């Protein structure tokens, strides 16, 4: 059974930093592109970032480019999101999601975690 | 970036009736080399993560009831629920995965009339 478990969400002050983690199990982690998607309170889904299966390619939404860094450790079946220079508008539930396509960057998201809540507030 | 626009923003349909949600992309998401539309639909119920319903614009994910269907090509797509059930109350999102950023539509809230 595929499982994605996010952690690391806390309350942080504007300008602060945070690292989110996602522990994956139930599939061959190093064969799939992984994503972060966020959802602000009462808002829709916003795609944040992806990292290719081997970690060589990364992409970001314009809203987080230059502030967030996605990474993965395939030896630990883990995905990360380093978040710097946090703003109040980054307040959201952050989901980790698995891309469906085997060694394919562009694919639908077939499994999602439950999310971890990041609150940016003074 | 490809902008995804859904219509309507909200929709109320009677039980057993058809529900139709539209999604338009700012550029084509049809990949010529494989003739596939890089378009997915997700369902999100309150307090839950999104659930994949449809991919390649019209392929139903395993376990999804056949009352859900997707159609369209290029820039215009539709999600249809043929006979609305009470458990279908949710917010529905389209997403393009043709090229990063893999943008979502703003969502359509589906309720019972």
PDB file of C-alpha atoms in Angstrom:
ATOM      1  CA  UNK A   1       0.000   0.000   0.000  1.00  0.00           C
ATOM      2  CA  UNK A   2       1.354   3.400  -1.004  1.00  0.00           C
ATOM      3  CA  UNK A   3       1.756   5.779   1.927  1.00  0.00           C
ATOM      4  CA  UNK A   4       2.946   9.369   1.999  1.00  0.00           C
ATOM      5  CA  UNK A   5       3.358  10.995   5.394  1.00  0.00           C
ATOM      6  CA  UNK A   6       4.251  14.665   5.642  1.00  0.00           C
ATOM      7  CA  UNK A   7       5.777  16.324   8.690  1.00  0.00           C
ATOM      8  CA  UNK A   8       7.467  19.535   9.763  1.00  0.00           C
ATOM      9  CA  UNK A   9       4.607  21.996   9.634  1.00  0.00           C
ATOM     10  CA  UNK A  10       4.644  24.566  12.443  1.00  0.00           C
ATOM     11  CA  UNK A  11       3.921  28.208  13.182  1.00  0.00           C
ATOM     12  CA  UNK A  12       6.777  30.402  11.945  1.00  0.00           C
ATOM     13  CA  UNK A  13       7.323  34.139  11.778  1.00  0.00           C
ATOM     14  CA  UNK A  14       7.454  36.045   8.485  1.00  0.00           C
ATOM     15  CA  UNK A  15      10.960  35.881   7.071  1.00  0.00           C
ATOM     16  CA  UNK A  16      11.626  32.598   8.795  1.00  0.00           C
ATOM     17  CA  UNK A  17      12.608  29.202   7.425  1.00  0.00           C
ATOM     18  CA  UNK A  18      11.206  25.702   7.645  1.00  0.00           C
ATOM     19  CA  UNK A  19      11.873  22.282   6.182  1.00  0.00           C
ATOM     20  CA  UNK A  20       9.033  19.925   5.378  1.00  0.00           C
ATOM     21  CA  UNK A  21       9.550  16.197   4.982  1.00  0.00           C
ATOM     22  CA  UNK A  22       7.536  13.451   3.311  1.00  0.00           C
ATOM     23  CA  UNK A  23       8.190   9.795   4.110  1.00  0.00           C
ATOM     24  CA  UNK A  24       7.181   7.461   1.308  1.00  0.00           C
ATOM     25  CA  UNK A  25       6.512   3.731   1.365  1.00  0.00           C
ATOM     26  CA  UNK A  26       4.781   1.041  -0.628  1.00  0.00           C
ATOM     27  CA  UNK A  27       6.383   1.793  -3.996  1.00  0.00           C
ATOM     28  CA  UNK A  28       9.828   2.076  -5.579  1.00  0.00           C
ATOM     29  CA  UNK A  29      10.469   5.680  -4.577  1.00  0.00           C
ATOM     30  CA  UNK A  30      13.436   6.280  -6.877  1.00  0.00           C
ATOM     31  CA  UNK A  31      11.353   5.532  -9.996  1.00  0.00           C
ATOM     32  CA  UNK A  32       8.795   8.327  -9.591  1.00  0.00           C
ATOM     33  CA  UNK A  33       8.646  12.094  -9.816  1.00  0.00           C
ATOM     34  CA  UNK A  34       7.400  13.678  -6.591  1.00  0.00           C
ATOM     35  CA  UNK A  35       5.486  16.905  -6.039  1.00  0.00           C
ATOM     36  CA  UNK A  36       4.490  19.406  -3.397  1.00  0.00           C
ATOM     37  CA  UNK A  37       1.025  20.963  -3.674  1.00  0.00           C
ATOM     38  CA  UNK A  38      -0.404  23.456  -1.193  1.00  0.00           C
ATOM     39  CA  UNK A  39      -3.833  24.692  -0.207  1.00  0.00           C
ATOM     40  CA  UNK A  40      -4.368  27.940   1.641  1.00  0.00           C
ATOM     41  CA  UNK A  41      -7.189  28.147   4.191  1.00  0.00           C
ATOM     42  CA  UNK A  42     -10.486  28.009   2.311  1.00  0.00           C
ATOM     43  CA  UNK A  43      -8.675  28.187  -1.022  1.00  0.00           C
ATOM     44  CA  UNK A  44      -7.977  25.957  -4.010  1.00  0.00           C
ATOM     45  CA  UNK A  45      -5.039  23.752  -4.840  1.00  0.00           C
ATOM     46  CA  UNK A  46      -1.766  25.387  -5.865  1.00  0.00           C
ATOM     47  CA  UNK A  47       0.994  23.305  -7.440  1.00  0.00           C
ATOM     48  CA  UNK A  48       4.310  24.232  -5.781  1.00  0.00           C
ATOM     49  CA  UNK A  49       7.178  22.117  -7.070  1.00  0.00           C
ATOM     50  CA  UNK A  50       8.333  18.834  -8.554  1.00  0.00           C
ATOM     51  CA  UNK A  51      11.536  16.834  -8.544  1.00  0.00           C
ATOM     52  CA  UNK A  52      12.392  14.112 -11.014  1.00  0.00           C
ATOM     53  CA  UNK A  53      12.852  10.511  -9.936  1.00  0.00           C
ATOM     54  CA  UNK A  54      16.653  10.710  -9.791  1.00  0.00           C
ATOM     55  CA  UNK A  55      16.654  14.244  -8.403  1.00  0.00           C
ATOM     56  CA  UNK A  56      18.389  15.919 -11.331  1.00  0.00           C
ATOM     57  CA  UNK A  57      15.493  18.156 -12.425  1.00  0.00           C
ATOM     58  CA  UNK A  58      13.409  20.515 -10.332  1.00  0.00           C
ATOM     59  CA  UNK A  59      10.639  22.975 -11.169  1.00  0.00           C
ATOM     60  CA  UNK A  60       8.836  25.605  -9.121  1.00  0.00           C
ATOM     61  CA  UNK A  61       5.766  27.805  -9.192  1.00  0.00           C
ATOM     62  CA  UNK A  62       6.649  31.460  -9.737  1.00  0.00           C
ATOM     63  CA  UNK A  63       5.216  32.263  -6.311  1.00  0.00           C
ATOM     64  CA  UNK A  64       7.953  30.267  -4.538  1.00  0.00           C
ATOM     65  CA  UNK A  65      10.850  30.371  -7.010  1.00  0.00           C
ATOM     66  CA  UNK A  66      14.063  31.511  -5.359  1.00  0.00           C
ATOM     67  CA  UNK A  67      12.667  30.932  -1.850  1.00  0.00           C
ATOM     68  CA  UNK A  68      11.778  27.212  -1.785  1.00  0.00           C
ATOM     69  CA  UNK A  69      14.020  24.259  -2.637  1.00  0.00           C
ATOM     70  CA  UNK A  70      12.751  20.748  -3.294  1.00  0.00           C
ATOM     71  CA  UNK A  71      15.038  17.781  -2.740  1.00  0.00           C
ATOM     72  CA  UNK A  72      14.906  14.053  -2.191  1.00  0.00           C
ATOM     73  CA  UNK A  73      16.966  11.304  -0.579  1.00  0.00           C
ATOM     74  CA  UNK A  74      16.237   8.100  -2.452  1.00  0.00           C
ATOM     75  CA  UNK A  75      18.245   6.066   0.075  1.00  0.00           C
ATOM     76  CA  UNK A  76      15.746   7.172   2.733  1.00  0.00           C
ATOM     77  CA  UNK A  77      12.596   7.199   0.568  1.00  0.00           C
ATOM     78  CA  UNK A  78      12.100  10.816   1.564  1.00  0.00           C
ATOM     79  CA  UNK A  79      11.072  14.067  -0.081  1.00  0.00           C
ATOM     80  CA  UNK A  80      11.830  17.507   1.327  1.00  0.00           C
ATOM     81  CA  UNK A  81      10.822  21.124   0.866  1.00  0.00           C
ATOM     82  CA  UNK A  82      13.134  23.785   2.252  1.00  0.00           C
ATOM     83  CA  UNK A  83      11.157  26.984   2.687  1.00  0.00           C
ATOM     84  CA  UNK A  84      13.018  30.263   3.230  1.00  0.00           C
ATOM     85  CA  UNK A  85      11.926  33.901   3.447  1.00  0.00           C
ATOM     86  CA  UNK A  86       8.445  32.783   4.400  1.00  0.00           C
ATOM     87  CA  UNK A  87       5.523  35.144   3.840  1.00  0.00           C
ATOM     88  CA  UNK A  88       2.052  35.225   5.342  1.00  0.00           C
ATOM     89  CA  UNK A  89       0.691  34.115   1.971  1.00  0.00           C
ATOM     90  CA  UNK A  90       2.653  30.858   2.290  1.00  0.00           C
ATOM     91  CA  UNK A  91       0.264  29.799   5.062  1.00  0.00           C
ATOM     92  CA  UNK A  92      -1.265  26.564   3.794  1.00  0.00           C
ATOM     93  CA  UNK A  93      -1.669  22.846   4.119  1.00  0.00           C
ATOM     94  CA  UNK A  94       1.235  21.328   2.205  1.00  0.00           C
ATOM     95  CA  UNK A  95       0.631  18.007   0.453  1.00  0.00           C
ATOM     96  CA  UNK A  96       3.227  15.587  -0.828  1.00  0.00           C
ATOM     97  CA  UNK A  97       2.044  13.774  -3.956  1.00  0.00           C
ATOM     98  CA  UNK A  98       3.384  11.014  -6.192  1.00  0.00           C
ATOM     99  CA  UNK A  99       3.483  11.297  -9.947  1.00  0.00           C
ATOM    100  CA  UNK A 100       1.931   8.344 -11.681  1.00  0.00           C
ATOM    101  CA  UNK A 101       4.303   7.822 -14.566  1.00  0.00           C
ATOM    102  CA  UNK A 102       7.298   5.517 -14.254  1.00  0.00           C
ATOM    103  CA  UNK A 103      10.401   7.682 -14.708  1.00  0.00           C
ATOM    104  CA  UNK A 104       8.206  10.344 -16.253  1.00  0.00           C
ATOM    105  CA  UNK A 105       8.195  14.006 -15.279  1.00  0.00           C
ATOM    106  CA  UNK A 106       4.765  14.825 -16.648  1.00  0.00           C
ATOM    107  CA  UNK A 107       2.075  12.642 -15.138  1.00  0.00           C
ATOM    108  CA  UNK A 108      -1.031  12.851 -13.037  1.00  0.00           C
ATOM    109  CA  UNK A 109      -0.836  12.667  -9.237  1.00  0.00           C
ATOM    110  CA  UNK A 110      -2.106   9.294  -8.132  1.00  0.00           C
ATOM    111  CA  UNK A 111      -1.335   9.305  -4.398  1.00  0.00           C
ATOM    112  CA  UNK A 112      -1.445  12.134  -1.888  1.00  0.00           C
ATOM    113  CA  UNK A 113      -0.495  12.458   1.747  1.00  0.00           C
ATOM    114  CA  UNK A 114      -2.747  13.982   4.390  1.00  0.00           C
ATOM    115  CA  UNK A 115      -0.766  17.208   4.450  1.00  0.00           C
ATOM    116  CA  UNK A 116       1.168  19.218   7.023  1.00  0.00           C
ATOM    117  CA  UNK A 117       0.055  22.683   8.104  1.00  0.00           C
ATOM    118  CA  UNK A 118       2.385  25.654   7.797  1.00  0.00           C
ATOM    119  CA  UNK A 119       1.283  28.890   9.438  1.00  0.00           C
ATOM    120  CA  UNK A 120       3.290  32.047   8.831  1.00  0.00           C
ATOM    121  CA  UNK A 121       2.322  34.631  11.393  1.00  0.00           C
ATOM    122  CA  UNK A 122       3.883  37.104  13.780  1.00  0.00           C
TER     123      UNK A 122
ATOM    124  CA  UNK B   1       2.599  29.274 -17.641  1.00  0.00           C
ATOM    125  CA  UNK B   2      -0.590  27.488 -18.699  1.00  0.00           C
ATOM    126  CA  UNK B   3      -3.634  28.989 -17.009  1.00  0.00           C
ATOM    127  CA  UNK B   4      -6.512  26.627 -16.226  1.00  0.00           C
ATOM    128  CA  UNK B   5      -9.987  28.146 -15.918  1.00  0.00           C
ATOM    129  CA  UNK B   6     -12.952  26.171 -14.641  1.00  0.00           C
ATOM    130  CA  UNK B   7     -16.634  26.965 -14.984  1.00  0.00           C
ATOM    131  CA  UNK B   8     -18.826  27.340 -13.132  1.00  0.00           C
ATOM    132  CA  UNK B   9     -17.259  28.179  -9.752  1.00  0.00           C
ATOM    133  CA  UNK B  10     -20.147  26.416  -8.041  1.00  0.00           C
ATOM    134  CA  UNK B  11     -22.944  24.165  -9.131  1.00  0.00           C
ATOM    135  CA  UNK B  12     -26.087  22.757  -7.499  1.00  0.00           C
ATOM    136  CA  UNK B  13     -27.632  19.661  -9.041  1.00  0.00           C
ATOM    137  CA  UNK B  14     -30.501  17.422  -7.934  1.00  0.00           C
ATOM    138  CA  UNK B  15     -29.806  13.853  -6.913  1.00  0.00           C
ATOM    139  CA  UNK B  16     -29.875  11.563  -9.934  1.00  0.00           C
ATOM    140  CA  UNK B  17     -29.359  14.409 -12.376  1.00  0.00           C
ATOM    141  CA  UNK B  18     -26.322  15.121 -14.565  1.00  0.00           C
ATOM    142  CA  UNK B  19     -23.559  17.450 -13.410  1.00  0.00           C
ATOM    143  CA  UNK B  20     -21.157  19.032 -15.896  1.00  0.00           C
ATOM    144  CA  UNK B  21     -17.973  20.927 -15.063  1.00  0.00           C
ATOM    145  CA  UNK B  22     -15.849  22.650 -17.677  1.00  0.00           C
ATOM    146  CA  UNK B  23     -12.128  23.356 -17.788  1.00  0.00           C
ATOM    147  CA  UNK B  24     -10.287  25.488 -20.324  1.00  0.00           C
ATOM    148  CA  UNK B  25      -6.528  25.737 -20.740  1.00  0.00           C
ATOM    149  CA  UNK B  26      -4.771  28.845 -22.053  1.00  0.00           C
ATOM    150  CA  UNK B  27      -2.860  26.679 -24.527  1.00  0.00           C
ATOM    151  CA  UNK B  28      -3.273  23.214 -25.905  1.00  0.00           C
ATOM    152  CA  UNK B  29      -2.317  20.316 -23.616  1.00  0.00           C
ATOM    153  CA  UNK B  30      -2.505  17.783 -26.444  1.00  0.00           C
ATOM    154  CA  UNK B  31       0.929  16.228 -27.003  1.00  0.00           C
ATOM    155  CA  UNK B  32       1.253  15.547 -30.738  1.00  0.00           C
ATOM    156  CA  UNK B  33       3.759  12.690 -30.495  1.00  0.00           C
ATOM    157  CA  UNK B  34       1.414  10.444 -28.511  1.00  0.00           C
ATOM    158  CA  UNK B  35      -1.945  12.163 -29.157  1.00  0.00           C
ATOM    159  CA  UNK B  36      -2.649  12.328 -25.427  1.00  0.00           C
ATOM    160  CA  UNK B  37      -4.209  15.238 -23.564  1.00  0.00           C
ATOM    161  CA  UNK B  38      -2.201  15.921 -20.389  1.00  0.00           C
ATOM    162  CA  UNK B  39      -5.265  16.742 -18.302  1.00  0.00           C
ATOM    163  CA  UNK B  40      -6.462  15.256 -15.004  1.00  0.00           C
ATOM    164  CA  UNK B  41      -9.498  15.708 -12.776  1.00  0.00           C
ATOM    165  CA  UNK B  42      -9.469  15.425  -8.980  1.00  0.00           C
ATOM    166  CA  UNK B  43     -12.189  15.278  -6.358  1.00  0.00           C
ATOM    167  CA  UNK B  44     -11.655  16.780  -2.908  1.00  0.00           C
ATOM    168  CA  UNK B  45     -14.072  16.219  -0.060  1.00  0.00           C
ATOM    169  CA  UNK B  46     -13.912  18.333   3.127  1.00  0.00           C
ATOM    170  CA  UNK B  47     -10.989  17.444   5.366  1.00  0.00           C
ATOM    171  CA  UNK B  48      -9.492  15.036   2.825  1.00  0.00           C
ATOM    172  CA  UNK B  49      -6.654  15.218   0.318  1.00  0.00           C
ATOM    173  CA  UNK B  50      -7.575  15.305  -3.363  1.00  0.00           C
ATOM    174  CA  UNK B  51      -8.372  12.037  -5.101  1.00  0.00           C
ATOM    175  CA  UNK B  52      -7.497  11.319  -8.725  1.00  0.00           C
ATOM    176  CA  UNK B  53     -10.600  10.621 -10.834  1.00  0.00           C
ATOM    177  CA  UNK B  54      -9.618  11.010 -14.489  1.00  0.00           C
ATOM    178  CA  UNK B  55      -6.293  11.219 -16.345  1.00  0.00           C
ATOM    179  CA  UNK B  56      -5.344  11.629 -20.020  1.00  0.00           C
ATOM    180  CA  UNK B  57      -8.587  13.682 -20.102  1.00  0.00           C
ATOM    181  CA  UNK B  58     -10.826  10.620 -20.318  1.00  0.00           C
ATOM    182  CA  UNK B  59      -9.214   7.605 -18.608  1.00  0.00           C
ATOM    183  CA  UNK B  60     -10.927   6.662 -15.364  1.00  0.00           C
ATOM    184  CA  UNK B  61      -8.682   5.835 -12.410  1.00  0.00           C
ATOM    185  CA  UNK B  62      -9.115   2.355 -10.987  1.00  0.00           C
ATOM    186  CA  UNK B  63     -12.003   2.169  -8.533  1.00  0.00           C
ATOM    187  CA  UNK B  64     -13.718   5.352  -9.724  1.00  0.00           C
ATOM    188  CA  UNK B  65     -17.434   4.786 -10.422  1.00  0.00           C
ATOM    189  CA  UNK B  66     -18.388   4.783 -14.078  1.00  0.00           C
ATOM    190  CA  UNK B  67     -20.833   7.649 -13.560  1.00  0.00           C
ATOM    191  CA  UNK B  68     -17.708   9.858 -13.742  1.00  0.00           C
ATOM    192  CA  UNK B  69     -16.446  10.550 -17.248  1.00  0.00           C
ATOM    193  CA  UNK B  70     -14.063  12.994 -18.857  1.00  0.00           C
ATOM    194  CA  UNK B  71     -14.033  14.369 -22.382  1.00  0.00           C
ATOM    195  CA  UNK B  72     -12.473  17.042 -24.538  1.00  0.00           C
ATOM    196  CA  UNK B  73      -9.224  17.723 -26.346  1.00  0.00           C
ATOM    197  CA  UNK B  74      -6.760  20.505 -26.948  1.00  0.00           C
ATOM    198  CA  UNK B  75      -7.923  23.349 -24.727  1.00  0.00           C
ATOM    199  CA  UNK B  76     -11.501  22.462 -23.731  1.00  0.00           C
ATOM    200  CA  UNK B  77     -12.434  19.698 -21.333  1.00  0.00           C
ATOM    201  CA  UNK B  78     -15.459  18.472 -19.411  1.00  0.00           C
ATOM    202  CA  UNK B  79     -16.039  16.334 -16.352  1.00  0.00           C
ATOM    203  CA  UNK B  80     -19.490  14.766 -16.303  1.00  0.00           C
ATOM    204  CA  UNK B  81     -21.229  12.967 -13.459  1.00  0.00           C
ATOM    205  CA  UNK B  82     -24.068  11.140 -15.143  1.00  0.00           C
ATOM    206  CA  UNK B  83     -26.318  10.635 -12.117  1.00  0.00           C
ATOM    207  CA  UNK B  84     -25.384  12.649  -9.052  1.00  0.00           C
ATOM    208  CA  UNK B  85     -25.108  10.768  -5.770  1.00  0.00           C
ATOM    209  CA  UNK B  86     -24.985  12.339  -2.314  1.00  0.00           C
ATOM    210  CA  UNK B  87     -21.370  11.215  -1.871  1.00  0.00           C
ATOM    211  CA  UNK B  88     -20.313  13.235  -4.926  1.00  0.00           C
ATOM    212  CA  UNK B  89     -20.622  16.518  -3.020  1.00  0.00           C
ATOM    213  CA  UNK B  90     -17.084  17.880  -3.228  1.00  0.00           C
ATOM    214  CA  UNK B  91     -14.834  20.388  -4.929  1.00  0.00           C
ATOM    215  CA  UNK B  92     -13.519  19.289  -8.317  1.00  0.00           C
ATOM    216  CA  UNK B  93     -10.237  20.458  -9.850  1.00  0.00           C
ATOM    217  CA  UNK B  94      -8.696  20.056 -13.270  1.00  0.00           C
ATOM    218  CA  UNK B  95      -4.910  20.038 -13.679  1.00  0.00           C
ATOM    219  CA  UNK B  96      -2.632  20.158 -16.694  1.00  0.00           C
ATOM    220  CA  UNK B  97       0.563  18.139 -16.559  1.00  0.00           C
ATOM    221  CA  UNK B  98       1.694  18.975 -20.098  1.00  0.00           C
ATOM    222  CA  UNK B  99       4.546  21.141 -18.822  1.00  0.00           C
ATOM    223  CA  UNK B 100       5.701  22.538 -15.479  1.00  0.00           C
ATOM    224  CA  UNK B 101       4.295  24.327 -13.596  1.00  0.00           C
ATOM    225  CA  UNK B 102       1.563  21.712 -13.496  1.00  0.00           C
ATOM    226  CA  UNK B 103      -1.201  24.203 -12.839  1.00  0.00           C
ATOM    227  CA  UNK B 104      -4.641  23.564 -11.361  1.00  0.00           C
ATOM    228  CA  UNK B 105      -7.955  25.193 -12.126  1.00  0.00           C
ATOM    229  CA  UNK B 106      -9.537  27.255  -9.354  1.00  0.00           C
ATOM    230  CA  UNK B 107     -11.999  24.503  -8.444  1.00  0.00           C
ATOM    231  CA  UNK B 108     -15.745  23.938  -8.820  1.00  0.00           C
ATOM    232  CA  UNK B 109     -17.862  23.349  -5.742  1.00  0.00           C
ATOM    233  CA  UNK B 110     -20.609  20.802  -6.387  1.00  0.00           C
ATOM    234  CA  UNK B 111     -23.635  20.715  -4.086  1.00  0.00           C
ATOM    235  CA  UNK B 112     -27.025  19.044  -3.956  1.00  0.00           C
ATOM    236  CA  UNK B 113     -30.026  21.125  -5.029  1.00  0.00           C
TER     237      UNK B 113
END
